[in-house]
Amino acid sequence: MSSTYGKIFKISTFGESHGKAIGVIVDGCPAGVEFDENFIQNELDRRKPGQSRITTQRKESDEFQVLSGVFEGKTTGTPIAMVIPNEDQRSKDYSHIATQYRPSHADYTYTAKYGNRDYRGGGRSSARETAARVAAGALAKTLLSTNNITIQAYVSQVGKLKLDKQYWELDLSKTDDNAVRCPDEEMAQKMFDYIDETRKKGDSIGGIITCVIKGVPVGWGEPVFDKLHAELGKAMLGINAVKGFEYGSGFEGIELYGSEHNDEFYIGEDGKVHTKTNLSGGIQGGISNGEDIYFKVAFKPVATIMQDQESVNAEGEKVIVSGKGRHDPCVLPRAVPIVEAMAALVLADFSLRAKSNKV
């Protein structure tokens, strides 16, 4: 089972949802990077459960511990190990599905592939694992901030409730002002009410997170198999519950003529090459062109719902699966920092690759 991502700035995560702890090892981080524990903890707090009534009520402080790779507030250039203890496991909530296959979960595929599975909260397939990515992503954000690169994600759609504004029309600093993490106050309230109604019905709902990256210089990304947008897509599709990824004009771009879709170049007041429009999403030929990078990530409705569903068990018998435990009716609010973290990990890796390409 591969649990490693990156070529130079590499992370390896470990642990299960109901094990003693989850954690991450970061290898390849340069020495001398500021290790801001408060910032890392804040990022983990944005992802942790129990934030509001529209998130899972599992109570985890997600307070991380540093085991290695940091000295006097700076990275040493050696592997950095961070661990996050699991404090609120209720494994008995899952004993009823020890041999049952929950619809749209990884239960069947994990059993078929490995011969057994940790059924407690999904084990390794649980979104609990993403806390380790957020911790590593916070460090990657710090590394990128030295080049004035910012990454901001927000909820732009829940079910059929769509925010019909472009990211440049929004004040993204307001994203964390509400429980949904939508920077538009009016739409955020509508989304909150919709998610809450869905929760009361014992159901779940999906949606879209939009991410905006500013400050990436020209030249990041490889021209063939490691295109920048391809790696961003891979990183996003590796997040639990993600069903789709599009960048720039995305699928809507197919409705345009080439004459409408092409981003014309010009020389700006700074003397640098810019584009008049940015339907390319800041990436051309798989390489960043210096404009804003923006993309959307589609999340499915959470698979565990508080309703009975038909399924089968390991013996091939028909069963009724009853939803129990503590689950998000909508994963989007807590997924915003995960999207940002994975984007940061991709860019941190490409930033170091760009340096290694220079003579």
Short mmCIF file of C-alpha atoms in Angstrom, two decimals:
data_model
loop_
_atom_site.label_atom_id
_atom_site.label_comp_id
_atom_site.label_asym_id
_atom_site.label_seq_id
_atom_site.Cartn_x
_atom_site.Cartn_y
_atom_site.Cartn_z
CA MET A 1 0.00 0.00 0.00
CA SER A 2 1.61 3.26 -1.12
CA SER A 3 1.37 5.97 1.51
CA THR A 4 4.02 8.31 0.10
CA TYR A 5 3.65 11.40 -2.08
CA GLY A 6 6.25 13.70 -3.67
CA LYS A 7 9.64 13.40 -5.34
CA ILE A 8 11.80 15.86 -3.39
CA PHE A 9 9.47 17.25 -0.74
CA LYS A 10 8.03 13.85 0.23
CA ILE A 11 5.50 12.84 2.84
CA SER A 12 4.57 9.42 4.20
CA THR A 13 1.47 9.13 6.38
CA PHE A 14 0.65 6.35 8.81
CA GLY A 15 -2.05 5.23 11.23
CA GLU A 16 -5.73 4.30 11.22
CA SER A 17 -8.93 6.04 12.27
CA HIS A 18 -9.25 4.05 15.50
CA GLY A 19 -5.62 3.18 16.15
CA LYS A 20 -3.49 4.86 18.81
CA ALA A 21 -2.44 7.71 16.54
CA ILE A 22 -2.02 8.98 13.01
CA GLY A 23 1.06 10.77 11.77
CA VAL A 24 3.33 11.89 8.97
CA ILE A 25 7.02 11.87 8.10
CA VAL A 26 8.21 14.74 5.92
CA ASP A 27 11.45 14.11 4.06
CA GLY A 28 13.28 16.55 1.80
CA CYS A 29 12.24 19.75 3.55
CA PRO A 30 15.19 22.17 3.39
CA ALA A 31 16.97 23.17 6.57
CA GLY A 32 16.23 26.56 8.09
CA VAL A 33 12.51 26.71 7.33
CA GLU A 34 10.56 28.30 10.19
CA PHE A 35 8.56 25.67 12.05
CA ASP A 36 5.55 27.60 13.31
CA GLU A 37 3.75 25.22 15.68
CA ASN A 38 0.89 27.67 16.22
CA PHE A 39 0.24 27.91 12.48
CA ILE A 40 0.33 24.14 12.03
CA GLN A 41 -2.07 23.69 14.95
CA ASN A 42 -4.41 26.32 13.51
CA GLU A 43 -4.52 24.45 10.21
CA LEU A 44 -5.33 21.22 12.06
CA ASP A 45 -8.04 23.04 14.01
CA ARG A 46 -9.68 24.06 10.73
CA ARG A 47 -9.96 20.39 9.76
CA LYS A 48 -10.72 18.76 13.11
CA PRO A 49 -14.16 17.27 13.89
CA GLY A 50 -16.80 18.74 16.18
CA GLN A 51 -16.61 22.31 14.86
CA SER A 52 -20.37 22.80 14.51
CA ARG A 53 -23.60 20.83 14.34
CA ILE A 54 -23.10 20.28 10.60
CA THR A 55 -19.89 18.29 11.16
CA THR A 56 -19.19 14.97 12.86
CA GLN A 57 -19.41 15.20 16.65
CA ARG A 58 -16.32 13.08 17.21
CA LYS A 59 -14.24 15.02 19.73
CA GLU A 60 -10.57 15.18 18.79
CA SER A 61 -8.26 18.00 19.87
CA ASP A 62 -5.87 17.02 17.04
CA GLU A 63 -2.96 18.43 19.05
CA PHE A 64 0.16 17.28 17.25
CA GLN A 65 3.57 16.34 18.62
CA VAL A 66 6.91 16.79 16.90
CA LEU A 67 9.25 13.83 17.23
CA SER A 68 12.19 14.83 15.04
CA GLY A 69 13.61 17.17 12.42
CA VAL A 70 13.13 20.47 14.26
CA PHE A 71 15.55 22.37 16.49
CA GLU A 72 15.14 25.84 17.99
CA GLY A 73 12.11 26.56 15.82
CA LYS A 74 13.78 25.69 12.51
CA THR A 75 13.83 22.60 10.33
CA THR A 76 17.17 20.78 10.38
CA GLY A 77 17.00 19.22 6.92
CA THR A 78 16.46 15.74 8.40
CA PRO A 79 13.16 13.80 8.36
CA ILE A 80 10.41 15.57 10.31
CA ALA A 81 8.03 13.28 12.20
CA MET A 82 4.70 14.55 13.53
CA VAL A 83 2.13 12.44 15.36
CA ILE A 84 -1.51 13.16 16.27
CA PRO A 85 -3.01 10.93 18.99
CA ASN A 86 -6.53 9.55 18.53
CA GLU A 87 -8.49 10.49 21.64
CA ASP A 88 -12.16 9.70 20.95
CA GLN A 89 -12.43 6.30 19.31
CA ARG A 90 -15.72 4.43 19.58
CA SER A 91 -14.85 1.19 17.84
CA LYS A 92 -18.06 -0.48 19.08
CA ASP A 93 -19.99 1.84 16.75
CA TYR A 94 -18.62 -0.24 13.88
CA SER A 95 -18.85 -3.79 15.23
CA HIS A 96 -22.15 -4.30 13.37
CA ILE A 97 -20.42 -3.89 9.99
CA ALA A 98 -17.41 -6.12 10.72
CA THR A 99 -18.46 -8.46 7.89
CA GLN A 100 -20.87 -6.16 6.02
CA TYR A 101 -20.02 -4.07 2.98
CA ARG A 102 -21.29 -0.53 3.37
CA PRO A 103 -22.59 0.96 0.09
CA SER A 104 -20.05 3.25 -1.66
CA HIS A 105 -17.39 2.59 1.00
CA ALA A 106 -14.00 0.90 0.59
CA ASP A 107 -15.11 -2.13 2.64
CA TYR A 108 -15.51 -4.54 -0.27
CA THR A 109 -12.53 -3.37 -2.31
CA TYR A 110 -10.15 -3.39 0.68
CA THR A 111 -11.27 -6.93 1.61
CA ALA A 112 -10.91 -8.12 -1.98
CA LYS A 113 -7.44 -6.58 -2.31
CA TYR A 114 -5.89 -7.36 1.07
CA GLY A 115 -7.92 -10.26 2.40
CA ASN A 116 -8.88 -8.40 5.57
CA ARG A 117 -9.67 -4.88 6.69
CA ASP A 118 -9.82 -2.66 9.74
CA TYR A 119 -13.56 -2.00 9.95
CA ARG A 120 -13.23 0.48 12.85
CA GLY A 121 -14.18 3.75 11.24
CA GLY A 122 -12.81 2.60 7.91
CA GLY A 123 -9.29 2.10 9.22
CA ARG A 124 -6.77 3.40 6.72
CA SER A 125 -9.47 4.48 4.25
CA SER A 126 -10.94 6.92 6.79
CA ALA A 127 -10.73 10.66 6.17
CA ARG A 128 -9.10 10.81 9.63
CA GLU A 129 -5.84 10.12 7.79
CA THR A 130 -6.05 13.52 6.11
CA ALA A 131 -5.14 15.27 9.37
CA ALA A 132 -1.59 14.04 8.79
CA ARG A 133 -1.62 15.61 5.32
CA VAL A 134 -2.84 18.90 6.75
CA ALA A 135 0.04 18.99 9.25
CA ALA A 136 2.56 18.40 6.45
CA GLY A 137 0.72 20.82 4.18
CA ALA A 138 1.00 23.56 6.79
CA LEU A 139 4.76 23.18 6.70
CA ALA A 140 4.66 23.28 2.90
CA LYS A 141 2.62 26.49 3.11
CA THR A 142 5.32 28.03 5.31
CA LEU A 143 7.99 27.07 2.77
CA LEU A 144 5.94 28.58 -0.07
CA SER A 145 5.25 31.78 1.87
CA THR A 146 8.95 32.66 1.61
CA ASN A 147 8.18 33.18 -2.10
CA ASN A 148 4.93 35.08 -1.35
CA ILE A 149 2.78 32.22 -2.64
CA THR A 150 -0.70 32.00 -1.12
CA ILE A 151 -3.28 29.21 -1.33
CA GLN A 152 -6.94 29.88 -0.48
CA ALA A 153 -9.82 27.45 -0.90
CA TYR A 154 -13.50 27.94 -0.18
CA VAL A 155 -16.84 26.17 -0.55
CA SER A 156 -18.49 27.36 -3.76
CA GLN A 157 -21.34 24.87 -4.08
CA VAL A 158 -23.39 22.57 -1.84
CA GLY A 159 -25.80 20.32 -3.71
CA LYS A 160 -27.65 22.61 -6.11
CA LEU A 161 -26.80 25.75 -4.12
CA LYS A 162 -24.13 27.39 -6.27
CA LEU A 163 -22.21 30.59 -5.55
CA ASP A 164 -22.44 32.45 -8.87
CA LYS A 165 -19.45 34.69 -8.29
CA GLN A 166 -15.89 34.40 -9.52
CA TYR A 167 -13.10 34.22 -6.96
CA TRP A 168 -11.88 37.75 -7.78
CA GLU A 169 -15.33 39.09 -6.86
CA LEU A 170 -15.06 37.66 -3.34
CA ASP A 171 -13.20 38.63 -0.19
CA LEU A 172 -11.51 35.30 0.50
CA SER A 173 -10.34 36.53 3.90
CA LYS A 174 -13.94 35.95 5.04
CA THR A 175 -13.88 32.23 4.23
CA ASP A 176 -13.36 31.12 7.83
CA ASP A 177 -15.92 33.55 9.23
CA ASN A 178 -18.67 30.92 9.08
CA ALA A 179 -19.05 27.19 9.66
CA VAL A 180 -19.53 26.36 5.97
CA ARG A 181 -16.36 28.18 4.84
CA CYS A 182 -18.09 30.09 2.05
CA PRO A 183 -16.87 33.72 1.77
CA ASP A 184 -20.32 35.00 0.78
CA GLU A 185 -22.33 35.55 3.97
CA GLU A 186 -25.79 35.23 2.42
CA MET A 187 -24.98 32.05 0.50
CA ALA A 188 -23.11 30.61 3.48
CA GLN A 189 -26.28 30.79 5.58
CA LYS A 190 -28.32 29.10 2.88
CA MET A 191 -25.73 26.35 2.61
CA PHE A 192 -25.62 25.90 6.39
CA ASP A 193 -29.41 25.54 6.58
CA TYR A 194 -29.40 23.08 3.68
CA ILE A 195 -26.71 20.91 5.26
CA ASP A 196 -28.49 21.02 8.60
CA GLU A 197 -31.78 19.94 7.01
CA THR A 198 -29.94 17.11 5.28
CA ARG A 199 -28.43 16.03 8.60
CA LYS A 200 -31.85 15.94 10.27
CA LYS A 201 -33.10 13.62 7.51
CA GLY A 202 -30.22 11.23 8.20
CA ASP A 203 -28.82 11.88 4.73
CA SER A 204 -25.73 13.53 3.23
CA ILE A 205 -24.90 15.99 0.44
CA GLY A 206 -21.85 16.82 -1.69
CA GLY A 207 -20.57 19.92 -3.45
CA ILE A 208 -17.58 21.82 -4.81
CA ILE A 209 -14.53 23.50 -3.31
CA THR A 210 -12.74 26.16 -5.35
CA CYS A 211 -9.04 26.80 -4.76
CA VAL A 212 -7.00 29.85 -5.79
CA ILE A 213 -3.20 29.97 -5.82
CA LYS A 214 -1.41 33.29 -6.24
CA GLY A 215 2.26 34.09 -6.69
CA VAL A 216 3.53 30.95 -8.43
CA PRO A 217 6.38 32.04 -10.73
CA VAL A 218 6.69 31.07 -14.37
CA GLY A 219 8.26 27.68 -15.04
CA TRP A 220 6.98 25.24 -12.41
CA GLY A 221 5.86 21.88 -13.77
CA GLU A 222 7.25 19.31 -16.18
CA PRO A 223 6.20 19.30 -19.85
CA VAL A 224 5.14 15.66 -20.30
CA PHE A 225 4.14 13.24 -17.53
CA ASP A 226 4.46 15.54 -14.51
CA LYS A 227 2.45 18.47 -15.78
CA LEU A 228 1.60 20.85 -12.94
CA HIS A 229 -2.15 20.56 -13.45
CA ALA A 230 -1.89 16.76 -13.68
CA GLU A 231 -0.12 16.58 -10.32
CA LEU A 232 -2.67 18.94 -8.76
CA GLY A 233 -5.42 16.73 -10.15
CA LYS A 234 -3.77 13.59 -8.78
CA ALA A 235 -3.38 15.19 -5.36
CA MET A 236 -7.02 16.30 -5.26
CA LEU A 237 -8.38 12.98 -6.51
CA GLY A 238 -6.41 11.29 -3.75
CA ILE A 239 -8.57 13.04 -1.13
CA ASN A 240 -11.40 10.98 0.33
CA ALA A 241 -14.79 11.48 -1.39
CA VAL A 242 -13.39 13.47 -4.34
CA LYS A 243 -15.09 12.61 -7.64
CA GLY A 244 -13.88 15.31 -10.00
CA PHE A 245 -11.23 17.95 -10.76
CA GLU A 246 -11.13 20.78 -13.27
CA TYR A 247 -8.83 23.77 -13.66
CA GLY A 248 -9.13 27.02 -15.54
CA SER A 249 -12.16 27.05 -17.82
CA GLY A 250 -12.63 23.34 -17.12
CA PHE A 251 -15.58 21.59 -18.72
CA GLU A 252 -17.32 24.90 -19.50
CA GLY A 253 -14.48 25.74 -21.87
CA ILE A 254 -15.76 23.25 -24.43
CA GLU A 255 -18.61 25.64 -25.26
CA LEU A 256 -16.21 28.33 -26.47
CA TYR A 257 -14.49 28.82 -29.83
CA GLY A 258 -10.73 28.90 -29.84
CA SER A 259 -10.91 32.59 -30.65
CA GLU A 260 -12.83 33.09 -27.41
CA HIS A 261 -10.82 30.69 -25.28
CA ASN A 262 -7.27 31.70 -26.17
CA ASP A 263 -5.47 33.84 -23.56
CA GLU A 264 -3.74 36.64 -25.48
CA PHE A 265 -0.34 37.79 -24.23
CA TYR A 266 0.78 41.35 -23.48
CA ILE A 267 3.62 43.08 -21.67
CA GLY A 268 2.47 44.53 -18.36
CA GLU A 269 3.62 47.64 -16.54
CA ASP A 270 6.08 45.45 -14.66
CA GLY A 271 7.76 44.58 -17.94
CA LYS A 272 6.73 40.94 -17.72
CA VAL A 273 4.58 38.78 -19.98
CA HIS A 274 0.96 38.46 -18.86
CA THR A 275 -2.32 37.19 -20.35
CA LYS A 276 -5.38 39.37 -20.94
CA THR A 277 -7.64 36.55 -19.77
CA ASN A 278 -6.88 33.45 -17.73
CA LEU A 279 -9.00 30.62 -19.03
CA SER A 280 -5.82 28.51 -18.94
CA GLY A 281 -5.98 28.65 -15.16
CA GLY A 282 -2.39 29.80 -14.80
CA ILE A 283 -0.94 26.70 -16.46
CA GLN A 284 0.01 26.21 -20.12
CA GLY A 285 1.75 23.14 -21.51
CA GLY A 286 1.77 21.74 -18.01
CA ILE A 287 3.94 24.63 -16.78
CA SER A 288 2.91 27.63 -14.68
CA ASN A 289 2.75 30.91 -16.63
CA GLY A 290 2.75 33.33 -13.69
CA GLU A 291 -0.99 34.01 -13.60
CA ASP A 292 -3.35 32.87 -10.83
CA ILE A 293 -3.86 29.11 -10.69
CA TYR A 294 -7.43 28.16 -9.91
CA PHE A 295 -9.34 24.89 -9.91
CA LYS A 296 -12.46 23.17 -8.61
CA VAL A 297 -12.77 19.91 -6.70
CA ALA A 298 -16.05 17.95 -6.60
CA PHE A 299 -16.89 15.95 -3.45
CA LYS A 300 -19.56 13.25 -3.38
CA PRO A 301 -22.14 12.96 -0.61
CA VAL A 302 -20.65 11.20 2.44
CA ALA A 303 -21.23 7.45 2.02
CA THR A 304 -22.37 6.79 5.60
CA ILE A 305 -25.94 7.93 6.12
CA MET A 306 -28.29 7.39 9.05
CA GLN A 307 -30.69 5.32 6.95
CA ASP A 308 -31.01 1.60 6.31
CA GLN A 309 -29.52 0.38 3.02
CA GLU A 310 -29.42 -2.97 1.28
CA SER A 311 -26.08 -4.69 0.84
CA VAL A 312 -24.29 -8.04 1.21
CA ASN A 313 -21.82 -9.43 3.71
CA ALA A 314 -18.56 -11.37 3.37
CA GLU A 315 -20.54 -14.64 3.12
CA GLY A 316 -22.51 -13.32 0.16
CA GLU A 317 -25.73 -12.99 2.13
CA LYS A 318 -28.16 -10.10 1.72
CA VAL A 319 -28.08 -7.75 4.71
CA ILE A 320 -29.46 -4.39 5.80
CA VAL A 321 -26.72 -1.93 6.73
CA SER A 322 -27.76 0.52 9.43
CA GLY A 323 -25.83 3.79 9.71
CA LYS A 324 -24.33 4.34 13.14
CA GLY A 325 -21.51 6.40 14.60
CA ARG A 326 -20.58 10.03 14.09
CA HIS A 327 -20.31 11.28 10.53
CA ASP A 328 -20.34 14.52 8.56
CA PRO A 329 -23.58 15.17 6.65
CA CYS A 330 -21.37 17.20 4.28
CA VAL A 331 -17.61 16.90 4.12
CA LEU A 332 -16.98 20.27 2.42
CA PRO A 333 -16.41 22.62 5.40
CA ARG A 334 -13.67 20.41 6.86
CA ALA A 335 -12.22 19.58 3.44
CA VAL A 336 -11.22 23.18 2.66
CA PRO A 337 -7.91 22.96 4.62
CA ILE A 338 -7.28 19.50 3.12
CA VAL A 339 -7.52 20.88 -0.42
CA GLU A 340 -5.17 23.71 0.53
CA ALA A 341 -2.73 21.28 2.15
CA MET A 342 -2.54 18.97 -0.86
CA ALA A 343 -2.07 21.93 -3.20
CA ALA A 344 0.75 23.18 -0.95
CA LEU A 345 2.45 19.78 -0.98
CA VAL A 346 2.37 19.69 -4.79
CA LEU A 347 3.78 23.20 -5.09
CA ALA A 348 6.44 22.71 -2.41
CA ASP A 349 7.69 19.71 -4.34
CA PHE A 350 7.72 21.60 -7.65
CA SER A 351 9.47 24.58 -6.02
CA LEU A 352 12.36 22.32 -5.05
CA ARG A 353 12.34 20.63 -8.44
CA ALA A 354 12.60 24.06 -10.08
CA LYS A 355 15.68 24.84 -8.00
CA SER A 356 17.28 21.50 -8.90
CA ASN A 357 16.77 22.25 -12.62
CA LYS A 358 18.84 25.42 -12.46
CA VAL A 359 22.55 25.23 -13.25
#
